[in-house]
PDB file of N, CA and C in Angstrom:
ATOM      1  N   MET A   7       0.387  25.613   6.740  1.00 63.00           N
ATOM      2  CA  MET A   7      -0.459  25.799   5.591  1.00 63.00           C
ATOM      3  C   MET A   7      -1.671  24.885   5.714  1.00 63.00           C
ATOM      4  N   ALA A   8      -2.838  25.394   5.574  1.00 76.00           N
ATOM      5  CA  ALA A   8      -4.070  24.599   5.669  1.00 76.00           C
ATOM      6  C   ALA A   8      -4.254  23.772   4.404  1.00 76.00           C
ATOM      7  N   GLU A   9      -4.774  22.570   4.582  1.00 85.00           N
ATOM      8  CA  GLU A   9      -5.082  21.681   3.463  1.00 85.00           C
ATOM      9  C   GLU A   9      -6.505  21.180   3.631  1.00 85.00           C
ATOM     10  N   THR A  10      -7.144  20.838   2.514  1.00 92.00           N
ATOM     11  CA  THR A  10      -8.526  20.362   2.525  1.00 92.00           C
ATOM     12  C   THR A  10      -8.661  19.102   1.679  1.00 92.00           C
ATOM     13  N   ARG A  11      -9.477  18.160   2.153  1.00 93.00           N
ATOM     14  CA  ARG A  11      -9.826  16.974   1.364  1.00 93.00           C
ATOM     15  C   ARG A  11     -11.302  16.660   1.588  1.00 93.00           C
ATOM     16  N   ASN A  12     -11.915  16.022   0.579  1.00 96.00           N
ATOM     17  CA  ASN A  12     -13.329  15.646   0.641  1.00 96.00           C
ATOM     18  C   ASN A  12     -13.491  14.193   0.227  1.00 96.00           C
ATOM     19  N   TRP A  13     -14.484  13.522   0.834  1.00 96.00           N
ATOM     20  CA  TRP A  13     -14.802  12.144   0.522  1.00 96.00           C
ATOM     21  C   TRP A  13     -16.311  11.983   0.433  1.00 96.00           C
ATOM     22  N   ARG A  14     -16.754  11.029  -0.382  1.00 95.00           N
ATOM     23  CA  ARG A  14     -18.168  10.657  -0.452  1.00 95.00           C
ATOM     24  C   ARG A  14     -18.259   9.171  -0.140  1.00 95.00           C
ATOM     25  N   LEU A  15     -19.138   8.854   0.780  1.00 94.00           N
ATOM     26  CA  LEU A  15     -19.395   7.465   1.141  1.00 94.00           C
ATOM     27  C   LEU A  15     -20.850   7.169   0.846  1.00 94.00           C
ATOM     28  N   GLY A  16     -21.207   5.899   0.863  1.00 92.00           N
ATOM     29  CA  GLY A  16     -22.611   5.538   0.769  1.00 92.00           C
ATOM     30  C   GLY A  16     -23.291   5.901   2.084  1.00 92.00           C
ATOM     31  N   GLU A  17     -24.392   5.294   2.344  1.00 91.00           N
ATOM     32  CA  GLU A  17     -25.122   5.539   3.583  1.00 91.00           C
ATOM     33  C   GLU A  17     -24.272   5.080   4.773  1.00 91.00           C
ATOM     34  N   THR A  18     -24.220   5.886   5.823  1.00 92.00           N
ATOM     35  CA  THR A  18     -23.487   5.522   7.042  1.00 92.00           C
ATOM     36  C   THR A  18     -24.434   5.589   8.238  1.00 92.00           C
ATOM     37  N   THR A  19     -23.990   4.995   9.340  1.00 92.00           N
ATOM     38  CA  THR A  19     -24.789   4.969  10.562  1.00 92.00           C
ATOM     39  C   THR A  19     -24.090   5.760  11.659  1.00 92.00           C
ATOM     40  N   SER A  20     -24.829   6.027  12.721  1.00 92.00           N
ATOM     41  CA  SER A  20     -24.217   6.728  13.867  1.00 92.00           C
ATOM     42  C   SER A  20     -23.143   5.858  14.494  1.00 92.00           C
ATOM     43  N   LYS A  21     -23.279   4.533  14.423  1.00 95.00           N
ATOM     44  CA  LYS A  21     -22.259   3.625  14.956  1.00 95.00           C
ATOM     45  C   LYS A  21     -20.953   3.777  14.173  1.00 95.00           C
ATOM     46  N   GLN A  22     -21.041   3.943  12.870  1.00 95.00           N
ATOM     47  CA  GLN A  22     -19.839   4.145  12.067  1.00 95.00           C
ATOM     48  C   GLN A  22     -19.151   5.461  12.429  1.00 95.00           C
ATOM     49  N   LEU A  23     -19.937   6.492  12.725  1.00 95.00           N
ATOM     50  CA  LEU A  23     -19.364   7.764  13.155  1.00 95.00           C
ATOM     51  C   LEU A  23     -18.641   7.586  14.487  1.00 95.00           C
ATOM     52  N   GLU A  24     -19.263   6.877  15.431  1.00 95.00           N
ATOM     53  CA  GLU A  24     -18.614   6.612  16.723  1.00 95.00           C
ATOM     54  C   GLU A  24     -17.323   5.826  16.528  1.00 95.00           C
ATOM     55  N   ASN A  25     -17.359   4.834  15.636  1.00 95.00           N
ATOM     56  CA  ASN A  25     -16.171   4.038  15.340  1.00 95.00           C
ATOM     57  C   ASN A  25     -15.081   4.905  14.728  1.00 95.00           C
ATOM     58  N   PHE A  26     -15.466   5.821  13.862  1.00 95.00           N
ATOM     59  CA  PHE A  26     -14.504   6.750  13.257  1.00 95.00           C
ATOM     60  C   PHE A  26     -13.790   7.560  14.336  1.00 95.00           C
ATOM     61  N   VAL A  27     -14.565   8.111  15.281  1.00 96.00           N
ATOM     62  CA  VAL A  27     -13.970   8.909  16.360  1.00 96.00           C
ATOM     63  C   VAL A  27     -13.005   8.050  17.173  1.00 96.00           C
ATOM     64  N   GLU A  28     -13.411   6.840  17.533  1.00 96.00           N
ATOM     65  CA  GLU A  28     -12.549   5.945  18.312  1.00 96.00           C
ATOM     66  C   GLU A  28     -11.250   5.649  17.572  1.00 96.00           C
ATOM     67  N   GLN A  29     -11.358   5.348  16.285  1.00 95.00           N
ATOM     68  CA  GLN A  29     -10.167   5.019  15.499  1.00 95.00           C
ATOM     69  C   GLN A  29      -9.247   6.229  15.311  1.00 95.00           C
ATOM     70  N   MET A  30      -9.815   7.409  15.168  1.00 94.00           N
ATOM     71  CA  MET A  30      -8.988   8.614  15.076  1.00 94.00           C
ATOM     72  C   MET A  30      -8.199   8.812  16.367  1.00 94.00           C
ATOM     73  N   LEU A  31      -8.846   8.603  17.510  1.00 95.00           N
ATOM     74  CA  LEU A  31      -8.167   8.775  18.792  1.00 95.00           C
ATOM     75  C   LEU A  31      -7.061   7.735  18.978  1.00 95.00           C
ATOM     76  N   LYS A  32      -7.228   6.559  18.413  1.00 94.00           N
ATOM     77  CA  LYS A  32      -6.213   5.511  18.504  1.00 94.00           C
ATOM     78  C   LYS A  32      -5.087   5.699  17.497  1.00 94.00           C
ATOM     79  N   SER A  33      -5.280   6.567  16.512  1.00 90.00           N
ATOM     80  CA  SER A  33      -4.301   6.713  15.428  1.00 90.00           C
ATOM     81  C   SER A  33      -2.988   7.334  15.870  1.00 90.00           C
ATOM     82  N   ALA A  34      -2.980   8.024  16.994  1.00 85.00           N
ATOM     83  CA  ALA A  34      -1.750   8.623  17.519  1.00 85.00           C
ATOM     84  C   ALA A  34      -1.913   8.808  19.027  1.00 85.00           C
ATOM     85  N   SER A  35      -0.838   8.596  19.745  1.00 86.00           N
ATOM     86  CA  SER A  35      -0.917   8.684  21.210  1.00 86.00           C
ATOM     87  C   SER A  35      -1.233  10.092  21.695  1.00 86.00           C
ATOM     88  N   THR A  36      -0.934  11.101  20.890  1.00 87.00           N
ATOM     89  CA  THR A  36      -1.182  12.486  21.309  1.00 87.00           C
ATOM     90  C   THR A  36      -2.441  13.075  20.672  1.00 87.00           C
ATOM     91  N   MET A  37      -3.265  12.241  20.029  1.00 91.00           N
ATOM     92  CA  MET A  37      -4.491  12.712  19.379  1.00 91.00           C
ATOM     93  C   MET A  37      -5.584  12.917  20.424  1.00 91.00           C
ATOM     94  N   GLU A  38      -6.290  14.049  20.334  1.00 95.00           N
ATOM     95  CA  GLU A  38      -7.391  14.357  21.245  1.00 95.00           C
ATOM     96  C   GLU A  38      -8.586  14.862  20.445  1.00 95.00           C
ATOM     97  N   LEU A  39      -9.782  14.567  20.959  1.00 96.00           N
ATOM     98  CA  LEU A  39     -11.001  15.138  20.396  1.00 96.00           C
ATOM     99  C   LEU A  39     -11.222  16.458  21.110  1.00 96.00           C
ATOM    100  N   ALA A  40     -10.996  17.556  20.413  1.00 96.00           N
ATOM    101  CA  ALA A  40     -11.083  18.881  21.034  1.00 96.00           C
ATOM    102  C   ALA A  40     -12.511  19.400  21.082  1.00 96.00           C
ATOM    103  N   GLY A  41     -13.382  18.906  20.200  1.00 97.00           N
ATOM    104  CA  GLY A  41     -14.764  19.372  20.215  1.00 97.00           C
ATOM    105  C   GLY A  41     -15.638  18.582  19.273  1.00 97.00           C
ATOM    106  N   LYS A  42     -16.940  18.573  19.588  1.00 97.00           N
ATOM    107  CA  LYS A  42     -17.926  17.875  18.756  1.00 97.00           C
ATOM    108  C   LYS A  42     -19.246  18.619  18.857  1.00 97.00           C
ATOM    109  N   ALA A  43     -19.908  18.828  17.719  1.00 98.00           N
ATOM    110  CA  ALA A  43     -21.226  19.465  17.688  1.00 98.00           C
ATOM    111  C   ALA A  43     -22.050  18.772  16.616  1.00 98.00           C
ATOM    112  N   GLN A  44     -23.359  18.691  16.853  1.00 97.00           N
ATOM    113  CA  GLN A  44     -24.233  18.039  15.888  1.00 97.00           C
ATOM    114  C   GLN A  44     -25.500  18.857  15.684  1.00 97.00           C
ATOM    115  N   THR A  45     -25.938  18.927  14.423  1.00 97.00           N
ATOM    116  CA  THR A  45     -27.153  19.637  14.046  1.00 97.00           C
ATOM    117  C   THR A  45     -27.992  18.728  13.170  1.00 97.00           C
ATOM    118  N   VAL A  46     -29.294  18.732  13.392  1.00 96.00           N
ATOM    119  CA  VAL A  46     -30.210  17.955  12.559  1.00 96.00           C
ATOM    120  C   VAL A  46     -31.201  18.926  11.933  1.00 96.00           C
ATOM    121  N   ALA A  47     -31.315  18.869  10.604  1.00 93.00           N
ATOM    122  CA  ALA A  47     -32.236  19.751   9.885  1.00 93.00           C
ATOM    123  C   ALA A  47     -32.747  19.041   8.640  1.00 93.00           C
ATOM    124  N   ASN A  48     -34.059  18.947   8.509  1.00 92.00           N
ATOM    125  CA  ASN A  48     -34.672  18.356   7.317  1.00 92.00           C
ATOM    126  C   ASN A  48     -34.077  16.993   6.968  1.00 92.00           C
ATOM    127  N   GLU A  49     -33.979  16.125   7.949  1.00 92.00           N
ATOM    128  CA  GLU A  49     -33.475  14.763   7.781  1.00 92.00           C
ATOM    129  C   GLU A  49     -32.011  14.692   7.352  1.00 92.00           C
ATOM    130  N   VAL A  50     -31.277  15.756   7.558  1.00 96.00           N
ATOM    131  CA  VAL A  50     -29.839  15.785   7.315  1.00 96.00           C
ATOM    132  C   VAL A  50     -29.157  15.949   8.664  1.00 96.00           C
ATOM    133  N   ILE A  51     -28.194  15.077   8.943  1.00 97.00           N
ATOM    134  CA  ILE A  51     -27.458  15.143  10.209  1.00 97.00           C
ATOM    135  C   ILE A  51     -26.055  15.648   9.903  1.00 97.00           C
ATOM    136  N   ILE A  52     -25.708  16.764  10.507  1.00 97.00           N
ATOM    137  CA  ILE A  52     -24.393  17.365  10.292  1.00 97.00           C
ATOM    138  C   ILE A  52     -23.623  17.297  11.608  1.00 97.00           C
ATOM    139  N   THR A  53     -22.481  16.626  11.577  1.00 98.00           N
ATOM    140  CA  THR A  53     -21.643  16.508  12.759  1.00 98.00           C
ATOM    141  C   THR A  53     -20.317  17.195  12.488  1.00 98.00           C
ATOM    142  N   HIS A  54     -19.917  18.057  13.406  1.00 98.00           N
ATOM    143  CA  HIS A  54     -18.628  18.742  13.315  1.00 98.00           C
ATOM    144  C   HIS A  54     -17.712  18.142  14.377  1.00 98.00           C
ATOM    145  N   LEU A  55     -16.520  17.749  13.959  1.00 98.00           N
ATOM    146  CA  LEU A  55     -15.524  17.181  14.862  1.00 98.00           C
ATOM    147  C   LEU A  55     -14.238  17.986  14.753  1.00 98.00           C
ATOM    148  N   MET A  56     -13.566  18.185  15.864  1.00 97.00           N
ATOM    149  CA  MET A  56     -12.268  18.867  15.854  1.00 97.00           C
ATOM    150  C   MET A  56     -11.278  17.997  16.623  1.00 97.00           C
ATOM    151  N   PHE A  57     -10.266  17.511  15.903  1.00 95.00           N
ATOM    152  CA  PHE A  57      -9.206  16.727  16.513  1.00 95.00           C
ATOM    153  C   PHE A  57      -7.935  17.567  16.572  1.00 95.00           C
ATOM    154  N   GLU A  58      -7.148  17.332  17.606  1.00 92.00           N
ATOM    155  CA  GLU A  58      -5.891  18.057  17.794  1.00 92.00           C
ATOM    156  C   GLU A  58      -4.807  17.041  18.134  1.00 92.00           C
ATOM    157  N   GLN A  59      -3.612  17.250  17.587  1.00 88.00           N
ATOM    158  CA  GLN A  59      -2.495  16.347  17.856  1.00 88.00           C
ATOM    159  C   GLN A  59      -1.220  17.141  18.066  1.00 88.00           C
ATOM    160  N   TYR A  60      -0.427  16.698  19.022  1.00 85.00           N
ATOM    161  CA  TYR A  60       0.886  17.299  19.269  1.00 85.00           C
ATOM    162  C   TYR A  60       1.924  16.566  18.424  1.00 85.00           C
ATOM    163  N   PHE A  61       2.751  17.326  17.715  1.00 77.00           N
ATOM    164  CA  PHE A  61       3.821  16.763  16.893  1.00 77.00           C
ATOM    165  C   PHE A  61       5.168  17.077  17.527  1.00 77.00           C
ATOM    166  N   ILE A  62       5.859  16.041  17.928  1.00 76.00           N
ATOM    167  CA  ILE A  62       7.156  16.195  18.586  1.00 76.00           C
ATOM    168  C   ILE A  62       8.201  16.749  17.622  1.00 76.00           C
ATOM    169  N   ARG A  63       8.133  16.326  16.336  1.00 70.00           N
ATOM    170  CA  ARG A  63       9.181  16.699  15.377  1.00 70.00           C
ATOM    171  C   ARG A  63       9.360  18.207  15.205  1.00 70.00           C
ATOM    172  N   ASN A  64       8.295  18.974  15.453  1.00 66.00           N
ATOM    173  CA  ASN A  64       8.456  20.428  15.371  1.00 66.00           C
ATOM    174  C   ASN A  64       7.825  21.138  16.570  1.00 66.00           C
ATOM    175  N   SER A  65       7.559  20.390  17.626  1.00 74.00           N
ATOM    176  CA  SER A  65       7.033  20.954  18.882  1.00 74.00           C
ATOM    177  C   SER A  65       5.828  21.868  18.651  1.00 74.00           C
ATOM    178  N   SER A  66       4.824  21.334  17.947  1.00 77.00           N
ATOM    179  CA  SER A  66       3.646  22.144  17.664  1.00 77.00           C
ATOM    180  C   SER A  66       2.403  21.273  17.664  1.00 77.00           C
ATOM    181  N   TYR A  67       1.258  21.955  17.675  1.00 83.00           N
ATOM    182  CA  TYR A  67      -0.023  21.278  17.580  1.00 83.00           C
ATOM    183  C   TYR A  67      -0.603  21.509  16.189  1.00 83.00           C
ATOM    184  N   ALA A  68      -1.244  20.470  15.662  1.00 85.00           N
ATOM    185  CA  ALA A  68      -1.990  20.601  14.408  1.00 85.00           C
ATOM    186  C   ALA A  68      -3.408  20.119  14.697  1.00 85.00           C
ATOM    187  N   CYS A  69      -4.356  20.615  13.928  1.00 90.00           N
ATOM    188  CA  CYS A  69      -5.735  20.196  14.132  1.00 90.00           C
ATOM    189  C   CYS A  69      -6.364  19.856  12.795  1.00 90.00           C
ATOM    190  N   VAL A  70      -7.415  19.061  12.878  1.00 93.00           N
ATOM    191  CA  VAL A  70      -8.208  18.754  11.695  1.00 93.00           C
ATOM    192  C   VAL A  70      -9.666  18.941  12.078  1.00 93.00           C
ATOM    193  N   SER A  71     -10.356  19.739  11.284  1.00 96.00           N
ATOM    194  CA  SER A  71     -11.774  19.993  11.472  1.00 96.00           C
ATOM    195  C   SER A  71     -12.521  19.157  10.439  1.00 96.00           C
ATOM    196  N   ILE A  72     -13.483  18.370  10.915  1.00 97.00           N
ATOM    197  CA  ILE A  72     -14.203  17.451  10.038  1.00 97.00           C
ATOM    198  C   ILE A  72     -15.685  17.770  10.068  1.00 97.00           C
ATOM    199  N   GLU A  73     -16.275  17.867   8.882  1.00 98.00           N
ATOM    200  CA  GLU A  73     -17.714  18.037   8.753  1.00 98.00           C
ATOM    201  C   GLU A  73     -18.259  16.759   8.133  1.00 98.00           C
ATOM    202  N   TRP A  74     -19.099  16.046   8.889  1.00 97.00           N
ATOM    203  CA  TRP A  74     -19.665  14.759   8.485  1.00 97.00           C
ATOM    204  C   TRP A  74     -21.141  14.996   8.211  1.00 97.00           C
ATOM    205  N   VAL A  75     -21.540  15.043   6.934  1.00 97.00           N
ATOM    206  CA  VAL A  75     -22.921  15.347   6.542  1.00 97.00           C
ATOM    207  C   VAL A  75     -23.579  14.055   6.066  1.00 97.00           C
ATOM    208  N   ARG A  76     -24.610  13.644   6.807  1.00 96.00           N
ATOM    209  CA  ARG A  76     -25.250  12.357   6.548  1.00 96.00           C
ATOM    210  C   ARG A  76     -26.703  12.553   6.123  1.00 96.00           C
ATOM    211  N   THR A  77     -27.042  12.021   4.942  1.00 95.00           N
ATOM    212  CA  THR A  77     -28.430  11.982   4.476  1.00 95.00           C
ATOM    213  C   THR A  77     -28.825  10.508   4.381  1.00 95.00           C
ATOM    214  N   ALA A  78     -30.046  10.248   3.980  1.00 90.00           N
ATOM    215  CA  ALA A  78     -30.501   8.862   3.850  1.00 90.00           C
ATOM    216  C   ALA A  78     -29.736   8.113   2.758  1.00 90.00           C
ATOM    217  N   GLU A  79     -29.267   8.836   1.745  1.00 93.00           N
ATOM    218  CA  GLU A  79     -28.611   8.194   0.604  1.00 93.00           C
ATOM    219  C   GLU A  79     -27.093   8.135   0.693  1.00 93.00           C
ATOM    220  N   GLN A  80     -26.471   9.169   1.263  1.00 95.00           N
ATOM    221  CA  GLN A  80     -25.005   9.222   1.247  1.00 95.00           C
ATOM    222  C   GLN A  80     -24.465  10.061   2.390  1.00 95.00           C
ATOM    223  N   THR A  81     -23.170   9.942   2.563  1.00 96.00           N
ATOM    224  CA  THR A  81     -22.453  10.744   3.549  1.00 96.00           C
ATOM    225  C   THR A  81     -21.327  11.478   2.835  1.00 96.00           C
ATOM    226  N   THR A  82     -21.217  12.768   3.102  1.00 97.00           N
ATOM    227  CA  THR A  82     -20.139  13.584   2.557  1.00 97.00           C
ATOM    228  C   THR A  82     -19.283  14.048   3.721  1.00 97.00           C
ATOM    229  N   ILE A  83     -17.978  13.884   3.581  1.00 97.00           N
ATOM    230  CA  ILE A  83     -17.053  14.258   4.645  1.00 97.00           C
ATOM    231  C   ILE A  83     -16.049  15.255   4.090  1.00 97.00           C
ATOM    232  N   SER A  84     -15.903  16.363   4.792  1.00 97.00           N
ATOM    233  CA  SER A  84     -14.913  17.383   4.436  1.00 97.00           C
ATOM    234  C   SER A  84     -13.978  17.551   5.619  1.00 97.00           C
ATOM    235  N   ALA A  85     -12.703  17.645   5.338  1.00 96.00           N
ATOM    236  CA  ALA A  85     -11.716  17.811   6.407  1.00 96.00           C
ATOM    237  C   ALA A  85     -10.754  18.936   6.044  1.00 96.00           C
ATOM    238  N   ILE A  86     -10.490  19.784   7.013  1.00 95.00           N
ATOM    239  CA  ILE A  86      -9.529  20.881   6.850  1.00 95.00           C
ATOM    240  C   ILE A  86      -8.514  20.761   7.966  1.00 95.00           C
ATOM    241  N   SER A  87      -7.246  20.665   7.614  1.00 90.00           N
ATOM    242  CA  SER A  87      -6.199  20.608   8.633  1.00 90.00           C
ATOM    243  C   SER A  87      -5.453  21.938   8.659  1.00 90.00           C
ATOM    244  N   ALA A  88      -5.008  22.305   9.834  1.00 83.00           N
ATOM    245  CA  ALA A  88      -4.298  23.575   9.995  1.00 83.00           C
ATOM    246  C   ALA A  88      -3.382  23.477  11.208  1.00 83.00           C
ATOM    247  N   GLY A  89      -2.547  24.472  11.337  1.00 74.00           N
ATOM    248  CA  GLY A  89      -1.619  24.503  12.464  1.00 74.00           C
ATOM    249  C   GLY A  89      -0.406  23.647  12.174  1.00 74.00           C
ATOM    250  N   GLY A  90       0.363  23.403  13.186  1.00 59.00           N
ATOM    251  CA  GLY A  90       1.532  22.557  13.047  1.00 59.00           C
ATOM    252  C   GLY A  90       2.743  23.249  12.468  1.00 59.00           C
ATOM    253  N   SER A  91       2.621  24.508  12.098  1.00 56.00           N
ATOM    254  CA  SER A  91       3.766  25.203  11.513  1.00 56.00           C
ATOM    255  C   SER A  91       4.494  26.009  12.578  1.00 56.00           C
ATOM    256  N   GLN A  92       5.717  26.359  12.250  1.00 58.00           N
ATOM    257  CA  GLN A  92       6.524  27.124  13.191  1.00 58.00           C
ATOM    258  C   GLN A  92       7.466  28.055  12.452  1.00 58.00           C
ATOM    259  N   GLY A  93       7.961  29.043  13.156  1.00 53.00           N
ATOM    260  CA  GLY A  93       8.966  29.943  12.615  1.00 53.00           C
ATOM    261  C   GLY A  93       8.435  30.997  11.673  1.00 53.00           C
ATOM    262  N   LEU A  94       9.331  31.855  11.237  1.00 51.00           N
ATOM    263  CA  LEU A  94       8.969  32.947  10.341  1.00 51.00           C
ATOM    264  C   LEU A  94       8.492  32.461   8.980  1.00 51.00           C
ATOM    265  N   LEU A  95       8.987  31.309   8.549  1.00 53.00           N
ATOM    266  CA  LEU A  95       8.597  30.781   7.240  1.00 53.00           C
ATOM    267  C   LEU A  95       7.333  29.942   7.302  1.00 53.00           C
ATOM    268  N   ASN A  96       6.791  29.740   8.499  1.00 54.00           N
ATOM    269  CA  ASN A  96       5.525  29.020   8.682  1.00 54.00           C
ATOM    270  C   ASN A  96       5.588  27.606   8.101  1.00 54.00           C
ATOM    271  N   ILE A  97       6.690  26.888   8.376  1.00 57.00           N
ATOM    272  CA  ILE A  97       6.903  25.532   7.867  1.00 57.00           C
ATOM    273  C   ILE A  97       6.240  24.532   8.807  1.00 57.00           C
ATOM    274  N   ASP A  98       5.435  23.609   8.255  1.00 56.00           N
ATOM    275  CA  ASP A  98       4.756  22.637   9.119  1.00 56.00           C
ATOM    276  C   ASP A  98       5.363  21.235   9.053  1.00 56.00           C
ATOM    277  N   TRP A  99       6.374  21.013   8.243  1.00 56.00           N
ATOM    278  CA  TRP A  99       7.077  19.740   8.146  1.00 56.00           C
ATOM    279  C   TRP A  99       6.120  18.577   7.892  1.00 56.00           C
ATOM    280  N   GLY A 100       5.036  18.817   7.185  1.00 63.00           N
ATOM    281  CA  GLY A 100       4.119  17.763   6.781  1.00 63.00           C
ATOM    282  C   GLY A 100       3.025  17.409   7.762  1.00 63.00           C
ATOM    283  N   SER A 101       2.910  18.132   8.860  1.00 67.00           N
ATOM    284  CA  SER A 101       1.916  17.751   9.873  1.00 67.00           C
ATOM    285  C   SER A 101       0.483  17.940   9.386  1.00 67.00           C
ATOM    286  N   SER A 102       0.200  18.952   8.568  1.00 73.00           N
ATOM    287  CA  SER A 102      -1.167  19.138   8.049  1.00 73.00           C
ATOM    288  C   SER A 102      -1.572  17.974   7.155  1.00 73.00           C
ATOM    289  N   GLY A 103      -0.703  17.605   6.254  1.00 75.00           N
ATOM    290  CA  GLY A 103      -0.982  16.465   5.378  1.00 75.00           C
ATOM    291  C   GLY A 103      -1.085  15.170   6.158  1.00 75.00           C
ATOM    292  N   ASN A 104      -0.286  15.041   7.207  1.00 81.00           N
ATOM    293  CA  ASN A 104      -0.313  13.856   8.058  1.00 81.00           C
ATOM    294  C   ASN A 104      -1.673  13.685   8.720  1.00 81.00           C
ATOM    295  N   MET A 105      -2.259  14.790   9.160  1.00 84.00           N
ATOM    296  CA  MET A 105      -3.578  14.734   9.792  1.00 84.00           C
ATOM    297  C   MET A 105      -4.627  14.244   8.790  1.00 84.00           C
ATOM    298  N   LEU A 106      -4.589  14.742   7.579  1.00 88.00           N
ATOM    299  CA  LEU A 106      -5.552  14.326   6.553  1.00 88.00           C
ATOM    300  C   LEU A 106      -5.331  12.881   6.131  1.00 88.00           C
ATOM    301  N   ASP A 107      -4.064  12.445   6.108  1.00 89.00           N
ATOM    302  CA  ASP A 107      -3.773  11.043   5.788  1.00 89.00           C
ATOM    303  C   ASP A 107      -4.395  10.113   6.830  1.00 89.00           C
ATOM    304  N   LYS A 108      -4.361  10.518   8.095  1.00 89.00           N
ATOM    305  CA  LYS A 108      -4.975   9.713   9.157  1.00 89.00           C
ATOM    306  C   LYS A 108      -6.476   9.601   8.952  1.00 89.00           C
ATOM    307  N   VAL A 109      -7.121  10.718   8.605  1.00 93.00           N
ATOM    308  CA  VAL A 109      -8.566  10.696   8.344  1.00 93.00           C
ATOM    309  C   VAL A 109      -8.854   9.712   7.209  1.00 93.00           C
ATOM    310  N   GLU A 110      -8.091   9.776   6.149  1.00 93.00           N
ATOM    311  CA  GLU A 110      -8.318   8.904   5.002  1.00 93.00           C
ATOM    312  C   GLU A 110      -8.122   7.428   5.355  1.00 93.00           C
ATOM    313  N   ARG A 111      -7.070   7.109   6.128  1.00 92.00           N
ATOM    314  CA  ARG A 111      -6.830   5.726   6.531  1.00 92.00           C
ATOM    315  C   ARG A 111      -7.970   5.184   7.371  1.00 92.00           C
ATOM    316  N   VAL A 112      -8.469   6.000   8.304  1.00 94.00           N
ATOM    317  CA  VAL A 112      -9.581   5.561   9.165  1.00 94.00           C
ATOM    318  C   VAL A 112     -10.847   5.374   8.335  1.00 94.00           C
ATOM    319  N   LEU A 113     -11.118   6.279   7.402  1.00 94.00           N
ATOM    320  CA  LEU A 113     -12.319   6.155   6.567  1.00 94.00           C
ATOM    321  C   LEU A 113     -12.287   4.882   5.729  1.00 94.00           C
ATOM    322  N   LYS A 114     -11.121   4.480   5.250  1.00 92.00           N
ATOM    323  CA  LYS A 114     -11.010   3.281   4.448  1.00 92.00           C
ATOM    324  C   LYS A 114     -11.345   2.033   5.252  1.00 92.00           C
ATOM    325  N   LYS A 115     -11.180   2.095   6.573  1.00 90.00           N
ATOM    326  CA  LYS A 115     -11.471   0.942   7.426  1.00 90.00           C
ATOM    327  C   LYS A 115     -12.953   0.808   7.769  1.00 90.00           C
ATOM    328  N   LEU A 116     -13.749   1.845   7.507  1.00 84.00           N
ATOM    329  CA  LEU A 116     -15.173   1.795   7.854  1.00 84.00           C
ATOM    330  C   LEU A 116     -15.939   0.814   6.989  1.00 84.00           C
TER     331      LEU A 116
END
């Protein structure tokens, strides 16, 4: 089951974004950065990140897609987690929420 969370931060820097990526990769031994894209338009920097993690407890992969929108005044972050479920009942055993919890823990350290 997909889950979504949103956060608002004050002004952030590109160094903080790099630190976020590093900390996400350190948050779990099986965490990988599956993709990154960046767009700049009208002084707004939009960075898309896709992280993927293997969960041993249910032998599946879960991912979290993050949109990091940075303006001069504030940063808005949206995260959507998906995957990690298995079987006919599509049970994910908490892996989607776990991915979002990791994002939140890393953001609190920035």
